[in-house]
Short mmCIF file of C-alpha atoms in Angstrom, two decimals:
data_model
loop_
_atom_site.label_atom_id
_atom_site.label_comp_id
_atom_site.label_asym_id
_atom_site.label_seq_id
_atom_site.Cartn_x
_atom_site.Cartn_y
_atom_site.Cartn_z
CA UNK A 1 20.07 17.39 18.49
CA UNK A 2 18.22 16.71 15.22
CA UNK A 3 14.89 16.78 17.05
CA UNK A 4 15.77 20.17 18.57
CA UNK A 5 16.74 21.78 15.26
CA UNK A 6 13.79 20.16 13.45
CA UNK A 7 11.53 22.07 15.86
CA UNK A 8 13.60 25.26 16.22
CA UNK A 9 14.54 26.16 12.64
CA UNK A 10 11.36 25.60 10.54
CA UNK A 11 9.32 28.37 12.25
CA UNK A 12 11.68 30.91 10.69
CA UNK A 13 10.47 29.93 7.20
CA UNK A 14 6.79 29.78 8.17
CA UNK A 15 4.84 32.98 7.40
CA UNK A 16 4.79 34.47 10.91
CA UNK A 17 8.44 33.72 11.62
CA UNK A 18 9.57 34.90 8.21
CA UNK A 19 7.61 38.15 8.51
CA UNK A 20 9.15 38.71 11.94
CA UNK A 21 12.65 38.26 10.52
CA UNK A 22 11.93 40.62 7.62
CA UNK A 23 10.50 43.34 9.87
CA UNK A 24 13.47 42.98 12.21
CA UNK A 25 15.81 43.30 9.23
CA UNK A 26 13.98 46.44 8.09
CA UNK A 27 14.69 48.05 11.46
CA UNK A 28 18.40 47.72 10.78
CA UNK A 29 18.08 49.19 7.29
CA UNK A 30 16.94 52.68 8.26
CA UNK A 31 20.01 54.19 6.62
CA UNK A 32 19.15 52.35 3.40
CA UNK A 33 15.55 53.35 2.64
CA UNK A 34 15.49 51.55 -0.71
CA UNK A 35 16.42 48.21 0.83
CA UNK A 36 14.18 48.86 3.81
CA UNK A 37 11.19 49.46 1.55
CA UNK A 38 11.93 46.27 -0.43
CA UNK A 39 12.17 44.17 2.74
CA UNK A 40 8.91 45.56 4.12
CA UNK A 41 7.16 44.89 0.81
CA UNK A 42 8.49 41.35 1.04
CA UNK A 43 7.06 40.99 4.54
CA UNK A 44 3.65 42.19 3.35
CA UNK A 45 3.78 39.77 0.41
CA UNK A 46 4.53 36.83 2.70
CA UNK A 47 1.68 37.82 5.02
CA UNK A 48 -0.73 38.25 2.11
CA UNK A 49 0.17 34.98 0.40
CA UNK A 50 0.34 32.93 3.59
CA UNK A 51 -2.90 34.28 5.00
CA UNK A 52 -5.34 34.12 2.09
CA UNK A 53 -7.62 31.16 1.50
CA UNK A 54 -6.64 30.53 -2.09
CA UNK A 55 -3.07 29.72 -1.08
CA UNK A 56 -3.88 27.90 2.18
CA UNK A 57 -6.54 25.69 0.57
CA UNK A 58 -4.37 24.96 -2.45
CA UNK A 59 -1.41 23.84 -0.35
CA UNK A 60 -3.60 21.83 2.02
CA UNK A 61 -5.75 20.15 -0.62
CA UNK A 62 -2.63 18.90 -2.38
CA UNK A 63 -1.69 17.05 0.81
CA UNK A 64 -5.08 15.97 2.10
CA UNK A 65 -6.50 14.61 -1.15
CA UNK A 66 -3.52 12.40 -2.03
CA UNK A 67 -4.96 9.49 -0.06
CA UNK A 68 -8.74 9.86 0.10
CA UNK A 69 -10.48 7.14 2.13
CA UNK A 70 -12.29 4.45 0.11
CA UNK A 71 -16.07 4.18 0.35
CA UNK A 72 -15.62 0.96 2.32
CA UNK A 73 -12.61 0.70 4.62
CA UNK A 74 -11.13 -2.82 4.32
CA UNK A 75 -10.11 -4.89 7.32
CA UNK A 76 -6.54 -5.10 8.58
CA UNK A 77 -4.66 -6.83 11.37
CA UNK A 78 -4.00 -3.71 13.46
CA UNK A 79 -5.12 -0.09 13.50
CA UNK A 80 -2.11 2.21 13.98
CA UNK A 81 -3.08 5.52 15.59
CA UNK A 82 -0.49 8.30 15.46
CA UNK A 83 -0.26 10.78 18.32
CA UNK A 84 -0.87 14.50 18.24
CA UNK A 85 -4.56 14.63 19.09
CA UNK A 86 -4.43 15.15 22.85
CA UNK A 87 -3.50 17.66 25.51
CA UNK A 88 -2.14 16.25 28.80
CA UNK A 89 -4.17 16.50 32.03
CA UNK A 90 -2.22 19.48 33.37
CA UNK A 91 -4.09 21.75 35.82
CA UNK A 92 -6.58 23.25 35.48
CA UNK A 93 -7.63 20.60 32.94
CA UNK A 94 -9.74 17.98 34.74
CA UNK A 95 -8.63 15.18 32.38
CA UNK A 96 -6.90 14.43 29.08
CA UNK A 97 -8.41 16.69 26.43
CA UNK A 98 -8.69 16.55 22.66
CA UNK A 99 -7.11 19.21 20.46
CA UNK A 100 -7.72 20.05 16.80
CA UNK A 101 -6.37 16.67 15.68
CA UNK A 102 -8.47 14.75 18.18
CA UNK A 103 -10.60 13.32 15.36
CA UNK A 104 -7.85 10.71 15.02
CA UNK A 105 -8.79 9.12 18.33
CA UNK A 106 -12.53 9.16 17.68
CA UNK A 107 -12.03 7.66 14.22
CA UNK A 108 -9.72 4.92 15.47
CA UNK A 109 -12.36 3.96 18.05
CA UNK A 110 -15.01 4.00 15.32
CA UNK A 111 -12.98 1.70 13.07
CA UNK A 112 -12.41 -0.67 15.96
CA UNK A 113 -16.13 -0.72 16.80
CA UNK A 114 -16.84 -1.45 13.11
CA UNK A 115 -14.65 -4.56 13.36
CA UNK A 116 -11.95 -3.29 10.98
CA UNK A 117 -9.16 -4.63 13.23
CA UNK A 118 -8.88 -6.44 16.53
CA UNK A 119 -6.22 -4.20 18.05
CA UNK A 120 -5.11 -0.57 18.07
CA UNK A 121 -1.44 0.33 18.31
CA UNK A 122 -1.03 3.84 19.70
CA UNK A 123 2.18 5.64 18.76
CA UNK A 124 3.35 8.77 20.55
CA UNK A 125 6.18 9.46 22.96
CA UNK A 126 7.41 12.18 25.27
CA UNK A 127 9.51 14.92 23.64
CA UNK A 128 11.83 17.54 25.07
CA UNK A 129 9.12 20.13 24.37
CA UNK A 130 6.29 18.36 26.17
CA UNK A 131 8.20 17.34 29.29
CA UNK A 132 8.51 14.09 31.15
CA UNK A 133 5.01 14.25 32.65
CA UNK A 134 3.40 13.99 29.22
CA UNK A 135 2.67 10.50 27.90
CA UNK A 136 0.73 10.87 24.63
CA UNK A 137 0.28 7.13 24.02
CA UNK A 138 -1.14 6.59 27.50
CA UNK A 139 -3.31 9.71 27.18
CA UNK A 140 -4.81 8.45 23.93
CA UNK A 141 -5.32 5.04 25.49
CA UNK A 142 -7.30 6.59 28.34
CA UNK A 143 -9.61 8.32 25.87
CA UNK A 144 -10.03 5.18 23.76
CA UNK A 145 -11.05 3.36 26.93
CA UNK A 146 -13.75 5.99 27.48
CA UNK A 147 -14.88 5.40 23.90
CA UNK A 148 -15.39 1.69 24.57
CA UNK A 149 -12.13 0.15 23.37
CA UNK A 150 -11.01 -2.48 25.94
CA UNK A 151 -7.58 -1.85 27.47
CA UNK A 152 -6.40 -5.34 26.52
CA UNK A 153 -6.94 -4.44 22.86
CA UNK A 154 -4.51 -1.52 23.04
CA UNK A 155 -0.79 -1.61 22.28
CA UNK A 156 1.23 1.40 23.44
CA UNK A 157 4.39 2.59 21.70
CA UNK A 158 5.69 5.53 23.72
CA UNK A 159 9.29 5.90 22.50
CA UNK A 160 8.87 8.00 19.35
CA UNK A 161 9.59 11.74 19.17
CA UNK A 162 8.73 12.34 15.51
CA UNK A 163 6.93 10.69 12.61
CA UNK A 164 10.00 8.77 11.47
CA UNK A 165 10.31 7.19 14.89
CA UNK A 166 6.56 6.52 14.91
CA UNK A 167 7.09 4.29 11.90
CA UNK A 168 10.39 2.80 13.07
CA UNK A 169 9.37 1.76 16.58
CA UNK A 170 5.78 0.86 15.72
CA UNK A 171 6.91 -1.40 12.90
CA UNK A 172 9.38 -3.11 15.22
CA UNK A 173 6.45 -4.08 17.44
CA UNK A 174 4.24 -5.04 14.52
CA UNK A 175 6.87 -7.26 12.90
CA UNK A 176 7.45 -9.06 16.20
CA UNK A 177 3.72 -9.84 16.19
CA UNK A 178 3.86 -11.02 12.57
CA UNK A 179 1.65 -8.14 11.40
CA UNK A 180 1.98 -7.09 7.76
CA UNK A 181 -1.23 -5.16 7.00
CA UNK A 182 -2.33 -2.10 8.97
CA UNK A 183 -4.92 0.65 8.94
CA UNK A 184 -3.07 3.93 9.46
CA UNK A 185 -5.04 6.68 11.20
CA UNK A 186 -3.72 10.23 11.23
CA UNK A 187 -4.67 13.70 10.01
CA UNK A 188 -5.21 13.89 6.25
CA UNK A 189 -2.44 16.46 5.71
CA UNK A 190 -0.02 14.27 7.67
CA UNK A 191 -0.94 11.09 5.78
CA UNK A 192 1.43 11.41 2.77
CA UNK A 193 4.52 11.58 4.98
CA UNK A 194 3.31 9.01 7.49
CA UNK A 195 2.18 6.48 4.88
CA UNK A 196 5.48 6.71 3.00
CA UNK A 197 7.43 6.11 6.20
CA UNK A 198 5.43 3.02 7.19
CA UNK A 199 5.71 1.60 3.68
CA UNK A 200 9.45 2.24 3.82
CA UNK A 201 9.49 -0.06 6.87
CA UNK A 202 7.85 -2.81 4.80
CA UNK A 203 4.25 -2.49 5.93
CA UNK A 204 1.17 -2.89 3.75
CA UNK A 205 -0.65 0.32 4.63
CA UNK A 206 -4.32 1.14 4.19
CA UNK A 207 -4.66 4.91 4.70
CA UNK A 208 -7.51 5.97 6.96
CA UNK A 209 -7.17 9.77 7.03
CA UNK A 210 -9.33 12.06 9.11
CA UNK A 211 -9.30 15.70 10.27
CA UNK A 212 -9.82 17.12 6.76
CA UNK A 213 -9.57 20.91 6.54
CA UNK A 214 -10.51 21.18 2.85
CA UNK A 215 -13.84 19.53 2.00
CA UNK A 216 -15.38 19.21 -1.43
CA UNK A 217 -17.98 21.85 -0.55
CA UNK A 218 -15.32 24.22 0.76
CA UNK A 219 -13.25 23.81 -2.40
CA UNK A 220 -16.30 24.30 -4.64
CA UNK A 221 -17.34 27.42 -2.71
CA UNK A 222 -13.85 28.84 -3.11
CA UNK A 223 -13.93 28.42 -6.87
CA UNK A 224 -17.56 29.16 -7.66
CA UNK A 225 -18.64 31.69 -5.04
CA UNK A 226 -19.68 35.28 -5.63
CA UNK A 227 -17.21 38.01 -6.49
CA UNK A 228 -17.66 39.42 -2.98
CA UNK A 229 -16.76 36.08 -1.37
CA UNK A 230 -13.74 35.64 -3.60
CA UNK A 231 -12.45 39.05 -2.58
CA UNK A 232 -12.99 38.17 1.09
CA UNK A 233 -11.00 34.96 0.60
CA UNK A 234 -8.07 37.07 -0.63
CA UNK A 235 -7.85 38.96 2.66
CA UNK A 236 -5.29 37.50 5.10
CA UNK A 237 -6.72 35.98 8.27
CA UNK A 238 -5.39 33.99 11.22
CA UNK A 239 -7.09 30.69 10.40
CA UNK A 240 -5.73 30.52 6.85
CA UNK A 241 -2.32 31.64 8.10
CA UNK A 242 -2.36 28.68 10.48
CA UNK A 243 -3.51 26.33 7.71
CA UNK A 244 -0.68 27.47 5.44
CA UNK A 245 1.81 27.00 8.28
CA UNK A 246 0.63 23.45 8.99
CA UNK A 247 0.88 22.55 5.31
CA UNK A 248 4.38 24.02 5.00
CA UNK A 249 5.39 21.95 8.01
CA UNK A 250 4.48 18.80 6.08
CA UNK A 251 6.21 19.88 2.86
CA UNK A 252 9.38 20.80 4.76
CA UNK A 253 9.15 17.57 6.75
CA UNK A 254 9.01 15.47 3.59
CA UNK A 255 11.93 17.37 2.09
CA UNK A 256 14.08 16.92 5.20
CA UNK A 257 13.15 13.25 5.53
CA UNK A 258 14.15 12.63 1.92
CA UNK A 259 17.49 14.33 2.53
CA UNK A 260 18.09 12.02 5.47
CA UNK A 261 17.10 8.95 3.44
CA UNK A 262 14.04 8.19 5.56
CA UNK A 263 11.68 8.38 2.58
#
């Protein structure tokens, strides 16, 4: 039940969901023009704030730059790769495909090829939203095999349905193997929550973030560009709206996990 509500309720506080609720409320306030106007102004404010680059980059940078990768990634006993970077081989897809977070898989393979660890533990299970035919851990394993990681070097953890369970079930396997030090690979914005959860389970965690949305050049351009560019960055757009939404997902996730005592 928690998994259901953790997926169902948050969209109503994300920009698109919140704007939808406010516009719907305005429709019921036609007999109260003052309140209707205020609600519609609120909806426009949410859309403007959520969709401009200054807000989206600020929220995202605060997450992504908390754990920047060191110049030289140290070695560990196991690379832990968190799921979320694949799309299942459902027709008409000819095979497992990468999505926007697919950099995780490529980077995990790269670290393995660089000799940073001898094994990769892949964490990602079937959820009620994806359906029983989806097996994220196996899907990622298939792609890692294509990238030259031998199957016998892969450990699959396919029970987890959220990041908390990623840490819980993965650490159960790691502790049985006597592993204490891991390289954790996930998207940069997801790293603060994921790292805290694995450390809570007693692991020594070396963060290996990837899939950065805010680069140094992008941040510098935002703050030192021309007046024309700065005005353009203020205009709401779909990509920054999505970036704001993804960042809010992480902030809300950390807040909820703290309430439940998971962090």
